[in-house]
Amino acid sequence: MPEINLAIVGVGKIVRDQHLPAVAANGDYRLVAAASRHGRVEGIDNFTSIEAMLAAMPSIDAVSLCMPPQYRYEAAVKALAAGKHVFLEKPPGATLSEVADLAAMAEAKGVSLFASWHSRYAPAVEAAREFLAGTPIRSMRVSWKEDVRQWHPNQDWIWQPGGLGVFDPGINALSIVTRILPRPVFATAATLEFPENRDAPIAASIAFTDAAGLDLQAEFDWRQTGRQSWDIVASTEAGEMVLSEGGAKLSVDGRLVHEQPEREYPALYERFAQIIKAGQSDVDLAPLRHVADAFMLGRRKVVEAFHD
Ligand code: NAP
């Protein structure tokens, strides 16, 4: 019998692509309602606002908030105030402080808050973490280059303040890097390229280091046509480690050592159920903090206008 009555808020691309199938396949959840201004989920109760949904359905135990990050805090406060467990899509909010506020609120209410980072659940990420734990790392290169027109067509929010621009996918890379490295890293320099007609960057490069002097360079670019890259390459004393396809495959010195079917969202919902049952929260802000640091430290370069 499902134990968690779940509601989903902000029915758009990621809900249809990932949340609905992952929830349907997980016996811990019963999807009971959705709230969205335009989107609907067939076969359950639909509302046009989270307030109306929470008022009408006190049996809801948990909500997944899948709207763009700039609008997540307000919805999260309403859900937490009503005593619901909350799953935050990535990035967990538009600022670090608002997410810290939510974490404190969840603790005070005795409910679970989950700042989800789906890329951390890519199949080869844990194998990469284990590999890097066992060998000195000389350097690391992150290359997250994709075509924004293909992956984010007409998503205006992504170019608006708080939308993060190229860091919307880039933060996925940072969520992996902060999981697989043995020590915390910090940015030492950054360049952010802003189209002259947009408020968020289309490309960024960040140099990081750590207490041991690691040389880590990350390149994010949304102007990539042709081959797309979501790769992390580490030069180590045990060989060259390549974590490719967004964390799906791991190779060492050209030999594939780990590849399993992708199941990021099923794993995210397993984790959410686990923390609810354990009475815990899971809120790691490191990936968002690195993006904030890049904005603080970064040199700003204005580049040609971007039109969808
Ligand atoms: P989306 O389809 O553009 O937006 C999701 C839904 O949020 C929209 O359908 C809309 O539903 C609602 N929404 C939009 N603007 C809103 C506003 N001003 N106030 C309240 N609700 C609003 O975006 P998405 O691609 O699903 O991404 C949503 C989140 O998931 C983002 O944080 C993104 O980073 C993350 N994510 C996306 C992907 C992906 O591949 N797309 C992958 C992983 C994570 P209504 O108009 O019906 O309210």
Short mmCIF file of C-alpha atoms and ligand atoms in Angstrom, two decimals:
data_model
loop_
_atom_site.label_atom_id
_atom_site.label_comp_id
_atom_site.label_asym_id
_atom_site.label_seq_id
_atom_site.Cartn_x
_atom_site.Cartn_y
_atom_site.Cartn_z
CA MET A 1 0.00 0.00 0.00
CA PRO A 2 1.38 3.43 -0.92
CA GLU A 3 2.22 5.44 2.19
CA ILE A 4 2.79 8.87 0.70
CA ASN A 5 -0.01 10.91 -0.87
CA LEU A 6 1.92 13.06 -3.33
CA ALA A 7 0.97 16.20 -5.25
CA ILE A 8 2.91 17.80 -8.08
CA VAL A 9 3.09 21.53 -8.70
CA GLY A 10 4.14 23.16 -12.01
CA VAL A 11 3.19 20.64 -14.67
CA GLY A 12 5.62 21.23 -17.53
CA LYS A 13 8.40 19.50 -19.41
CA ILE A 14 10.24 17.78 -16.57
CA VAL A 15 7.04 16.62 -14.88
CA ARG A 16 5.82 14.93 -18.06
CA ASP A 17 9.23 13.54 -19.05
CA GLN A 18 10.41 12.28 -15.66
CA HIS A 19 8.30 12.87 -12.54
CA LEU A 20 5.07 11.20 -13.67
CA PRO A 21 6.70 7.93 -14.87
CA ALA A 22 9.03 7.77 -11.83
CA VAL A 23 6.16 8.28 -9.36
CA ALA A 24 3.90 5.80 -11.18
CA ALA A 25 6.59 3.12 -10.92
CA ASN A 26 7.23 3.66 -7.19
CA GLY A 27 4.90 1.78 -4.81
CA ASP A 28 5.59 4.21 -1.94
CA TYR A 29 3.57 6.97 -3.62
CA ARG A 30 -0.02 7.60 -4.59
CA LEU A 31 -0.22 10.64 -6.90
CA VAL A 32 -3.38 12.38 -5.72
CA ALA A 33 -3.33 15.93 -7.13
CA ALA A 34 -1.59 18.47 -9.32
CA ALA A 35 -1.54 22.26 -9.25
CA SER A 36 -0.63 24.19 -12.36
CA ARG A 37 -1.98 27.29 -14.06
CA HIS A 38 -2.20 25.61 -17.47
CA GLY A 39 -0.89 22.04 -17.17
CA ARG A 40 -3.01 19.08 -16.08
CA VAL A 41 -2.39 15.47 -15.12
CA GLU A 42 -5.06 13.06 -16.27
CA GLY A 43 -6.84 10.84 -13.74
CA ILE A 44 -6.25 12.91 -10.59
CA ASP A 45 -7.61 16.12 -9.05
CA ASN A 46 -6.24 19.24 -10.73
CA PHE A 47 -6.09 22.77 -9.33
CA THR A 48 -4.84 26.06 -10.72
CA SER A 49 -2.98 27.08 -7.57
CA ILE A 50 -1.16 25.39 -4.72
CA GLU A 51 -3.30 27.29 -2.19
CA ALA A 52 -6.52 25.88 -3.63
CA MET A 53 -5.02 22.40 -3.76
CA LEU A 54 -3.78 22.42 -0.16
CA ALA A 55 -7.09 23.81 1.09
CA ALA A 56 -9.15 21.21 -0.79
CA MET A 57 -7.00 18.15 -0.07
CA PRO A 58 -5.72 17.91 3.50
CA SER A 59 -4.77 14.26 2.86
CA ILE A 60 -1.73 15.36 0.79
CA ASP A 61 1.47 14.31 2.60
CA ALA A 62 4.13 15.63 0.22
CA VAL A 63 4.50 17.97 -2.73
CA SER A 64 7.01 18.08 -5.59
CA LEU A 65 7.69 21.65 -6.74
CA CYS A 66 8.65 21.63 -10.40
CA MET A 67 8.10 25.22 -11.51
CA PRO A 68 11.07 27.44 -12.50
CA PRO A 69 13.32 28.29 -9.53
CA GLN A 70 12.26 31.93 -9.24
CA TYR A 71 8.76 30.84 -8.17
CA ARG A 72 9.63 27.90 -5.94
CA TYR A 73 10.17 29.59 -2.57
CA GLU A 74 6.68 31.02 -2.35
CA ALA A 75 5.11 27.64 -3.12
CA ALA A 76 7.48 25.85 -0.72
CA VAL A 77 6.54 28.15 2.15
CA LYS A 78 2.85 27.38 1.59
CA ALA A 79 3.49 23.64 1.51
CA LEU A 80 5.75 23.66 4.58
CA ALA A 81 3.34 25.86 6.51
CA ALA A 82 0.65 23.25 5.78
CA GLY A 83 2.95 20.55 7.22
CA LYS A 84 3.82 18.84 3.92
CA HIS A 85 7.13 17.22 2.99
CA VAL A 86 8.68 19.10 0.06
CA PHE A 87 10.69 17.93 -2.96
CA LEU A 88 12.45 20.83 -4.69
CA GLU A 89 13.44 20.39 -8.34
CA LYS A 90 16.93 21.63 -9.10
CA PRO A 91 18.15 24.31 -8.63
CA PRO A 92 16.40 24.39 -5.24
CA GLY A 93 15.73 28.12 -5.40
CA ALA A 94 16.76 31.43 -6.86
CA THR A 95 19.03 32.33 -3.92
CA LEU A 96 21.01 30.51 -1.25
CA SER A 97 19.31 32.40 1.56
CA GLU A 98 15.79 31.48 0.57
CA VAL A 99 16.67 27.78 0.52
CA ALA A 100 18.37 28.07 3.92
CA ASP A 101 15.14 29.66 5.13
CA LEU A 102 13.13 26.71 3.80
CA ALA A 103 15.47 24.25 5.51
CA ALA A 104 14.95 26.00 8.84
CA MET A 105 11.20 26.07 8.29
CA ALA A 106 11.11 22.35 7.47
CA GLU A 107 13.04 21.57 10.62
CA ALA A 108 10.72 23.69 12.75
CA LYS A 109 7.71 21.95 11.23
CA GLY A 110 9.21 18.47 11.60
CA VAL A 111 8.84 17.65 7.89
CA SER A 112 11.36 16.60 5.23
CA LEU A 113 12.85 19.00 2.69
CA PHE A 114 14.65 17.48 -0.30
CA ALA A 115 16.87 19.66 -2.49
CA SER A 116 17.07 17.21 -5.38
CA TRP A 117 20.09 16.99 -7.69
CA HIS A 118 19.08 14.50 -10.36
CA SER A 119 22.50 14.25 -12.00
CA ARG A 120 24.00 12.91 -8.77
CA TYR A 121 21.88 9.82 -9.39
CA ALA A 122 23.28 9.20 -12.88
CA PRO A 123 24.44 5.57 -13.08
CA ALA A 124 28.24 6.01 -13.03
CA VAL A 125 28.54 8.85 -10.50
CA GLU A 126 29.11 6.63 -7.45
CA ALA A 127 31.68 4.56 -9.36
CA ALA A 128 33.52 7.80 -10.25
CA ARG A 129 33.47 8.85 -6.61
CA GLU A 130 34.97 5.52 -5.56
CA PHE A 131 37.63 5.70 -8.27
CA LEU A 132 38.68 9.23 -7.26
CA ALA A 133 38.76 8.31 -3.57
CA GLY A 134 41.51 5.81 -4.31
CA THR A 135 44.02 7.88 -6.29
CA PRO A 136 45.68 11.30 -6.25
CA ILE A 137 44.02 13.64 -8.78
CA ARG A 138 46.28 15.84 -10.91
CA SER A 139 43.62 17.87 -12.68
CA MET A 140 40.00 17.85 -13.72
CA ARG A 141 38.19 19.30 -16.74
CA VAL A 142 34.44 19.76 -16.92
CA SER A 143 32.90 20.34 -20.35
CA TRP A 144 29.13 20.93 -20.35
CA LYS A 145 28.30 22.21 -23.83
CA GLU A 146 24.87 21.96 -25.37
CA ASP A 147 22.59 23.71 -27.81
CA VAL A 148 20.13 25.85 -25.84
CA ARG A 149 17.78 25.99 -28.84
CA GLN A 150 17.45 22.22 -28.77
CA TRP A 151 17.14 21.71 -25.01
CA HIS A 152 15.38 24.87 -23.79
CA PRO A 153 13.31 26.24 -26.67
CA ASN A 154 11.36 29.38 -25.73
CA GLN A 155 11.93 28.96 -21.96
CA ASP A 156 11.97 32.66 -21.15
CA TRP A 157 12.38 32.13 -17.38
CA ILE A 158 15.79 30.60 -17.96
CA TRP A 159 17.12 33.90 -19.33
CA GLN A 160 15.55 36.04 -16.63
CA PRO A 161 17.20 37.01 -13.33
CA GLY A 162 17.31 33.91 -11.13
CA GLY A 163 16.91 31.61 -14.15
CA LEU A 164 20.67 30.88 -14.09
CA GLY A 165 21.13 30.78 -17.88
CA VAL A 166 23.83 28.26 -18.83
CA PHE A 167 24.13 27.30 -15.16
CA ASP A 168 20.72 25.62 -15.39
CA PRO A 169 22.48 22.62 -17.00
CA GLY A 170 25.88 23.64 -15.59
CA ILE A 171 24.68 23.19 -12.03
CA ASN A 172 24.10 19.52 -12.89
CA ALA A 173 27.83 19.20 -13.59
CA LEU A 174 28.60 21.00 -10.34
CA SER A 175 26.27 18.65 -8.46
CA ILE A 176 28.33 15.73 -9.78
CA VAL A 177 31.72 17.37 -9.17
CA THR A 178 30.80 18.15 -5.57
CA ARG A 179 29.74 14.53 -5.09
CA ILE A 180 32.74 12.77 -6.65
CA LEU A 181 35.67 14.87 -5.42
CA PRO A 182 37.25 13.85 -2.12
CA ARG A 183 37.56 17.44 -0.83
CA PRO A 184 35.51 20.64 -1.15
CA VAL A 185 36.55 22.96 -3.99
CA PHE A 186 36.19 26.71 -4.37
CA ALA A 187 36.23 29.06 -7.35
CA THR A 188 39.29 31.24 -7.90
CA ALA A 189 38.30 32.96 -11.16
CA ALA A 190 35.37 33.01 -13.56
CA THR A 191 34.20 34.61 -16.78
CA LEU A 192 30.49 34.86 -17.54
CA GLU A 193 29.28 35.73 -21.05
CA PHE A 194 25.94 37.53 -21.18
CA PRO A 195 24.08 38.08 -24.47
CA GLU A 196 23.47 41.83 -24.73
CA ASN A 197 19.69 41.28 -24.64
CA ARG A 198 19.57 38.79 -21.74
CA ASP A 199 19.94 38.82 -17.93
CA ALA A 200 21.55 35.39 -17.60
CA PRO A 201 24.80 33.99 -19.06
CA ILE A 202 24.98 31.92 -22.25
CA ALA A 203 28.48 30.68 -21.41
CA ALA A 204 30.80 30.56 -18.43
CA SER A 205 34.19 29.29 -17.46
CA ILE A 206 35.22 28.78 -13.86
CA ALA A 207 38.58 27.86 -12.35
CA PHE A 208 38.43 26.01 -9.04
CA THR A 209 40.97 24.69 -6.61
CA ASP A 210 40.95 22.90 -3.25
CA ALA A 211 43.12 22.68 -0.14
CA ALA A 212 45.54 20.40 -1.99
CA GLY A 213 45.87 22.80 -4.95
CA LEU A 214 43.71 20.85 -7.42
CA ASP A 215 43.57 22.31 -10.95
CA LEU A 216 39.89 22.18 -11.92
CA GLN A 217 38.50 24.04 -14.93
CA ALA A 218 34.83 24.01 -15.88
CA GLU A 219 33.48 25.19 -19.24
CA PHE A 220 29.78 25.71 -19.79
CA ASP A 221 28.46 26.78 -23.17
CA TRP A 222 24.97 26.91 -24.61
CA ARG A 223 26.08 27.76 -28.17
CA GLN A 224 27.23 24.24 -28.97
CA THR A 225 25.86 22.79 -32.17
CA GLY A 226 26.83 19.32 -33.42
CA ARG A 227 28.21 16.99 -30.76
CA GLN A 228 26.90 17.86 -27.32
CA SER A 229 29.19 17.25 -24.34
CA TRP A 230 28.41 16.55 -20.71
CA ASP A 231 31.83 15.23 -19.73
CA ILE A 232 34.10 15.27 -16.68
CA VAL A 233 37.70 14.21 -17.28
CA ALA A 234 40.16 13.66 -14.46
CA SER A 235 43.87 13.08 -14.87
CA THR A 236 44.92 10.83 -11.98
CA GLU A 237 47.83 8.65 -10.96
CA ALA A 238 45.63 5.62 -11.71
CA GLY A 239 44.88 6.81 -15.25
CA GLU A 240 42.58 9.16 -17.13
CA MET A 241 39.02 8.95 -15.83
CA VAL A 242 36.24 10.03 -18.18
CA LEU A 243 32.75 10.38 -16.76
CA SER A 244 30.69 11.05 -19.87
CA GLU A 245 27.11 11.54 -21.06
CA GLY A 246 26.12 13.45 -17.93
CA GLY A 247 27.35 10.76 -15.55
CA ALA A 248 26.01 7.76 -17.47
CA LYS A 249 29.35 6.16 -18.43
CA LEU A 250 32.71 5.81 -16.73
CA SER A 251 35.93 4.95 -18.58
CA VAL A 252 39.50 4.69 -17.36
CA ASP A 253 42.27 5.00 -19.95
CA GLY A 254 39.70 4.44 -22.70
CA ARG A 255 38.26 1.26 -21.17
CA LEU A 256 34.58 1.37 -20.24
CA VAL A 257 34.36 0.33 -16.59
CA HIS A 258 30.80 1.28 -15.67
CA GLU A 259 27.57 1.69 -17.63
CA GLN A 260 24.06 0.96 -16.44
CA PRO A 261 20.62 2.07 -17.62
CA GLU A 262 19.70 5.64 -16.64
CA ARG A 263 17.30 5.87 -13.65
CA GLU A 264 17.90 9.30 -12.14
CA TYR A 265 14.30 10.20 -11.30
CA PRO A 266 13.33 6.76 -9.97
CA ALA A 267 16.36 7.06 -7.65
CA LEU A 268 15.37 10.60 -6.63
CA TYR A 269 11.90 9.44 -5.59
CA GLU A 270 13.41 6.49 -3.69
CA ARG A 271 15.60 8.95 -1.81
CA PHE A 272 12.66 11.27 -1.07
CA ALA A 273 10.62 8.36 0.38
CA GLN A 274 13.67 7.28 2.39
CA ILE A 275 14.18 10.68 4.04
CA ILE A 276 10.44 11.05 4.73
CA LYS A 277 10.41 7.67 6.49
CA ALA A 278 13.59 8.52 8.42
CA GLY A 279 12.29 11.97 9.44
CA GLN A 280 15.26 13.72 7.81
CA SER A 281 15.95 16.46 5.27
CA ASP A 282 18.54 16.38 2.49
CA VAL A 283 19.60 19.89 1.50
CA ASP A 284 23.11 20.22 0.09
CA LEU A 285 23.59 23.74 -1.25
CA ALA A 286 27.15 23.25 -2.56
CA PRO A 287 26.23 23.27 -6.29
CA LEU A 288 24.14 26.44 -5.91
CA ARG A 289 26.86 28.05 -3.80
CA HIS A 290 29.42 27.53 -6.58
CA VAL A 291 27.11 29.21 -9.06
CA ALA A 292 26.61 32.11 -6.65
CA ASP A 293 30.39 32.36 -6.22
CA ALA A 294 30.84 32.49 -10.00
CA PHE A 295 28.39 35.38 -10.18
CA MET A 296 30.28 37.13 -7.32
CA LEU A 297 33.76 36.54 -8.64
CA GLY A 298 33.13 36.44 -12.37
CA ARG A 299 34.30 38.87 -14.97
CA ARG A 300 31.30 39.87 -17.07
CA LYS A 301 31.61 39.85 -20.84
CA VAL A 302 28.81 41.07 -23.10
CA VAL A 303 28.38 38.98 -26.25
CA GLU A 304 26.04 39.05 -29.23
CA ALA A 305 22.30 39.04 -28.63
CA PHE A 306 20.52 35.69 -28.39
CA HIS A 307 17.19 35.08 -30.11
CA ASP A 308 15.32 31.76 -29.83
P1 NAP B 1 8.90 24.50 -17.83
O1 NAP B 1 8.24 23.38 -18.55
O2 NAP B 1 9.23 25.75 -18.56
O3 NAP B 1 8.11 24.92 -16.51
C1 NAP B 1 7.43 24.02 -15.68
C2 NAP B 1 6.08 24.57 -15.31
O4 NAP B 1 6.21 25.57 -14.32
C3 NAP B 1 5.36 25.26 -16.46
O5 NAP B 1 4.74 24.33 -17.31
C4 NAP B 1 4.38 26.17 -15.74
O6 NAP B 1 3.16 25.48 -15.51
C5 NAP B 1 5.07 26.44 -14.42
N1 NAP B 1 5.51 27.84 -14.41
C6 NAP B 1 6.16 28.50 -15.38
N2 NAP B 1 6.31 29.80 -15.05
C7 NAP B 1 5.74 29.93 -13.84
C8 NAP B 1 5.53 31.03 -12.98
N3 NAP B 1 5.92 32.26 -13.33
N4 NAP B 1 4.92 30.81 -11.80
C9 NAP B 1 4.49 29.61 -11.45
N5 NAP B 1 4.61 28.52 -12.27
C10 NAP B 1 5.25 28.69 -13.43
O7 NAP B 1 10.26 24.00 -17.17
P2 NAP B 1 10.87 22.55 -16.98
O8 NAP B 1 11.79 22.28 -18.10
O9 NAP B 1 9.82 21.57 -16.64
O10 NAP B 1 11.80 22.86 -15.71
C11 NAP B 1 11.26 23.11 -14.43
C12 NAP B 1 12.35 22.91 -13.40
O11 NAP B 1 12.87 21.59 -13.54
C13 NAP B 1 13.54 23.87 -13.59
O12 NAP B 1 14.04 24.26 -12.35
C14 NAP B 1 14.56 23.01 -14.33
O13 NAP B 1 15.90 23.40 -14.05
C15 NAP B 1 14.27 21.63 -13.75
N6 NAP B 1 14.66 20.55 -14.65
C16 NAP B 1 14.33 20.58 -15.96
C17 NAP B 1 14.80 19.56 -16.80
C18 NAP B 1 14.46 19.51 -18.27
O14 NAP B 1 15.03 18.67 -18.99
N7 NAP B 1 13.55 20.33 -18.78
C19 NAP B 1 15.59 18.53 -16.29
C20 NAP B 1 15.84 18.51 -14.93
C21 NAP B 1 15.38 19.52 -14.12
P3 NAP B 1 1.77 26.29 -15.50
O15 NAP B 1 1.86 27.37 -16.54
O16 NAP B 1 0.74 25.24 -15.83
O17 NAP B 1 1.64 26.85 -14.10
#
